[in-house]
Amino acid sequence: MAKPAPPRPAPRLYLATPVVDDPASLLAALPQLLAAADVAAVLLRLAPSDPRTLITRIKAVTAAVQAGGAALLLDGHADLVARGGADGAHLSGLAAMQEWLPQLQPQRIAGVGALETRHDSMIAGEAGADYVLFGEPAEDGTRPSTEAIADRLNWWAELFEPPCVGYAISPDEVGEFAAAGADFVLVGEHIWAEADGAAAALADAEAALKQGFAGTAPAPAQG
């Protein structure tokens, strides 16, 4: 008799920062944010600057994020991960993955996005990406529909082992992507734009995540 599949772990949040120039306001907000919800990792988006300045900013934000119990990944800048003490990098596209994944692993995390086709996703998974990201906007701001992203997440979660991440632009998408099988849901813009504050928005996102995941759990057997 076949063993039942192990229960799927509950998904977690992955928080993208605004584009950071002066990190002072972000550093002030991080302790409250990381206490407001269960955040697995933070994706640091950096404004352009010289390498020494960027490393200083990375070190400051990394220390605050790690103190809050989360991992710090850089959006690009894979060459600065080790010098900044970060936990890894998010790489955009297969070319960046092929260049940097062997240099980051196994000590650091290497996640991959900008995967336009299912075939691209499979190449990233087979290469050993620590996660694949679906649903982020293209350079022109366009992105797939919510339904298309959820379908891609569901396909990946059913067939492949590496974690998948859904890029959510609203609380509704957070819940839908959790229900579809995302291991992590990346939130960013709508968190920072919330009038009630980012901590409240992050707590709402966690509630949507849990609700979406609970909706996929099998109903308890009736006695």
PDB file of N, CA, C and O in Angstrom, residues 27 30 57-69 72 84-85:
ATOM      1  N   LEU A  27      15.943  50.638   7.806  1.00  0.00           N
ATOM      2  CA  LEU A  27      16.528  50.064   9.016  1.00  0.00           C
ATOM      3  C   LEU A  27      15.668  50.353  10.237  1.00  0.00           C
ATOM      4  O   LEU A  27      15.526  49.513  11.132  1.00  0.00           O
ATOM      5  N   LEU A  30      12.510  47.904   9.934  1.00  0.00           N
ATOM      6  CA  LEU A  30      12.655  46.448   9.853  1.00  0.00           C
ATOM      7  C   LEU A  30      12.308  45.696  11.141  1.00  0.00           C
ATOM      8  O   LEU A  30      11.628  44.652  11.070  1.00  0.00           O
ATOM      9  N   ARG A  57      25.794  49.562   2.559  1.00  0.00           N
ATOM     10  CA  ARG A  57      24.335  49.460   2.709  1.00  0.00           C
ATOM     11  C   ARG A  57      23.905  48.011   2.893  1.00  0.00           C
ATOM     12  O   ARG A  57      23.040  47.706   3.724  1.00  0.00           O
ATOM     13  N   ILE A  58      24.500  47.122   2.127  1.00  0.00           N
ATOM     14  CA  ILE A  58      24.152  45.703   2.244  1.00  0.00           C
ATOM     15  C   ILE A  58      24.452  45.193   3.648  1.00  0.00           C
ATOM     16  O   ILE A  58      23.637  44.497   4.266  1.00  0.00           O
ATOM     17  N   LYS A  59      25.633  45.525   4.171  1.00  0.00           N
ATOM     18  CA  LYS A  59      26.008  45.057   5.501  1.00  0.00           C
ATOM     19  C   LYS A  59      25.021  45.545   6.553  1.00  0.00           C
ATOM     20  O   LYS A  59      24.625  44.776   7.454  1.00  0.00           O
ATOM     21  N   ALA A  60      24.612  46.802   6.460  1.00  0.00           N
ATOM     22  CA  ALA A  60      23.696  47.358   7.460  1.00  0.00           C
ATOM     23  C   ALA A  60      22.343  46.654   7.420  1.00  0.00           C
ATOM     24  O   ALA A  60      21.781  46.281   8.465  1.00  0.00           O
ATOM     25  N   VAL A  61      21.809  46.474   6.203  1.00  0.00           N
ATOM     26  CA  VAL A  61      20.484  45.856   6.082  1.00  0.00           C
ATOM     27  C   VAL A  61      20.558  44.365   6.416  1.00  0.00           C
ATOM     28  O   VAL A  61      19.661  43.813   7.068  1.00  0.00           O
ATOM     29  N   THR A  62      21.629  43.706   5.996  1.00  0.00           N
ATOM     30  CA  THR A  62      21.788  42.280   6.311  1.00  0.00           C
ATOM     31  C   THR A  62      21.764  42.050   7.814  1.00  0.00           C
ATOM     32  O   THR A  62      21.087  41.129   8.304  1.00  0.00           O
ATOM     33  N   ALA A  63      22.490  42.865   8.558  1.00  0.00           N
ATOM     34  CA  ALA A  63      22.541  42.696  10.008  1.00  0.00           C
ATOM     35  C   ALA A  63      21.150  42.827  10.621  1.00  0.00           C
ATOM     36  O   ALA A  63      20.756  42.036  11.493  1.00  0.00           O
ATOM     37  N   ALA A  64      20.380  43.819  10.156  1.00  0.00           N
ATOM     38  CA  ALA A  64      19.043  44.040  10.713  1.00  0.00           C
ATOM     39  C   ALA A  64      18.098  42.907  10.351  1.00  0.00           C
ATOM     40  O   ALA A  64      17.288  42.458  11.175  1.00  0.00           O
ATOM     41  N   VAL A  65      18.184  42.416   9.124  1.00  0.00           N
ATOM     42  CA  VAL A  65      17.296  41.338   8.678  1.00  0.00           C
ATOM     43  C   VAL A  65      17.630  40.045   9.398  1.00  0.00           C
ATOM     44  O   VAL A  65      16.743  39.337   9.903  1.00  0.00           O
ATOM     45  N   GLN A  66      18.903  39.720   9.457  1.00  0.00           N
ATOM     46  CA  GLN A  66      19.292  38.479  10.130  1.00  0.00           C
ATOM     47  C   GLN A  66      18.967  38.527  11.624  1.00  0.00           C
ATOM     48  O   GLN A  66      18.591  37.504  12.211  1.00  0.00           O
ATOM     49  N   ALA A  67      19.072  39.701  12.234  1.00  0.00           N
ATOM     50  CA  ALA A  67      18.691  39.837  13.642  1.00  0.00           C
ATOM     51  C   ALA A  67      17.213  39.554  13.851  1.00  0.00           C
ATOM     52  O   ALA A  67      16.792  39.117  14.924  1.00  0.00           O
ATOM     53  N   GLY A  68      16.414  39.815  12.807  1.00  0.00           N
ATOM     54  CA  GLY A  68      14.986  39.545  12.873  1.00  0.00           C
ATOM     55  C   GLY A  68      14.616  38.126  12.485  1.00  0.00           C
ATOM     56  O   GLY A  68      13.427  37.799  12.379  1.00  0.00           O
ATOM     57  N   GLY A  69      15.614  37.293  12.251  1.00  0.00           N
ATOM     58  CA  GLY A  69      15.352  35.887  11.973  1.00  0.00           C
ATOM     59  C   GLY A  69      15.076  35.548  10.528  1.00  0.00           C
ATOM     60  O   GLY A  69      14.607  34.444  10.225  1.00  0.00           O
ATOM     61  N   LEU A  72      18.668  37.444   4.053  1.00  0.00           N
ATOM     62  CA  LEU A  72      18.762  38.639   3.202  1.00  0.00           C
ATOM     63  C   LEU A  72      19.335  38.235   1.848  1.00  0.00           C
ATOM     64  O   LEU A  72      20.454  37.708   1.762  1.00  0.00           O
ATOM     65  N   GLY A  84      29.207  41.625   1.228  1.00  0.00           N
ATOM     66  CA  GLY A  84      28.220  42.299   2.052  1.00  0.00           C
ATOM     67  C   GLY A  84      27.666  41.435   3.170  1.00  0.00           C
ATOM     68  O   GLY A  84      26.885  41.910   3.996  1.00  0.00           O
ATOM     69  N   GLY A  85      28.046  40.153   3.189  1.00  0.00           N
ATOM     70  CA  GLY A  85      27.553  39.247   4.225  1.00  0.00           C
ATOM     71  C   GLY A  85      26.133  38.773   4.010  1.00  0.00           C
ATOM     72  O   GLY A  85      25.511  38.219   4.925  1.00  0.00           O
TER      73      GLY A  85
END
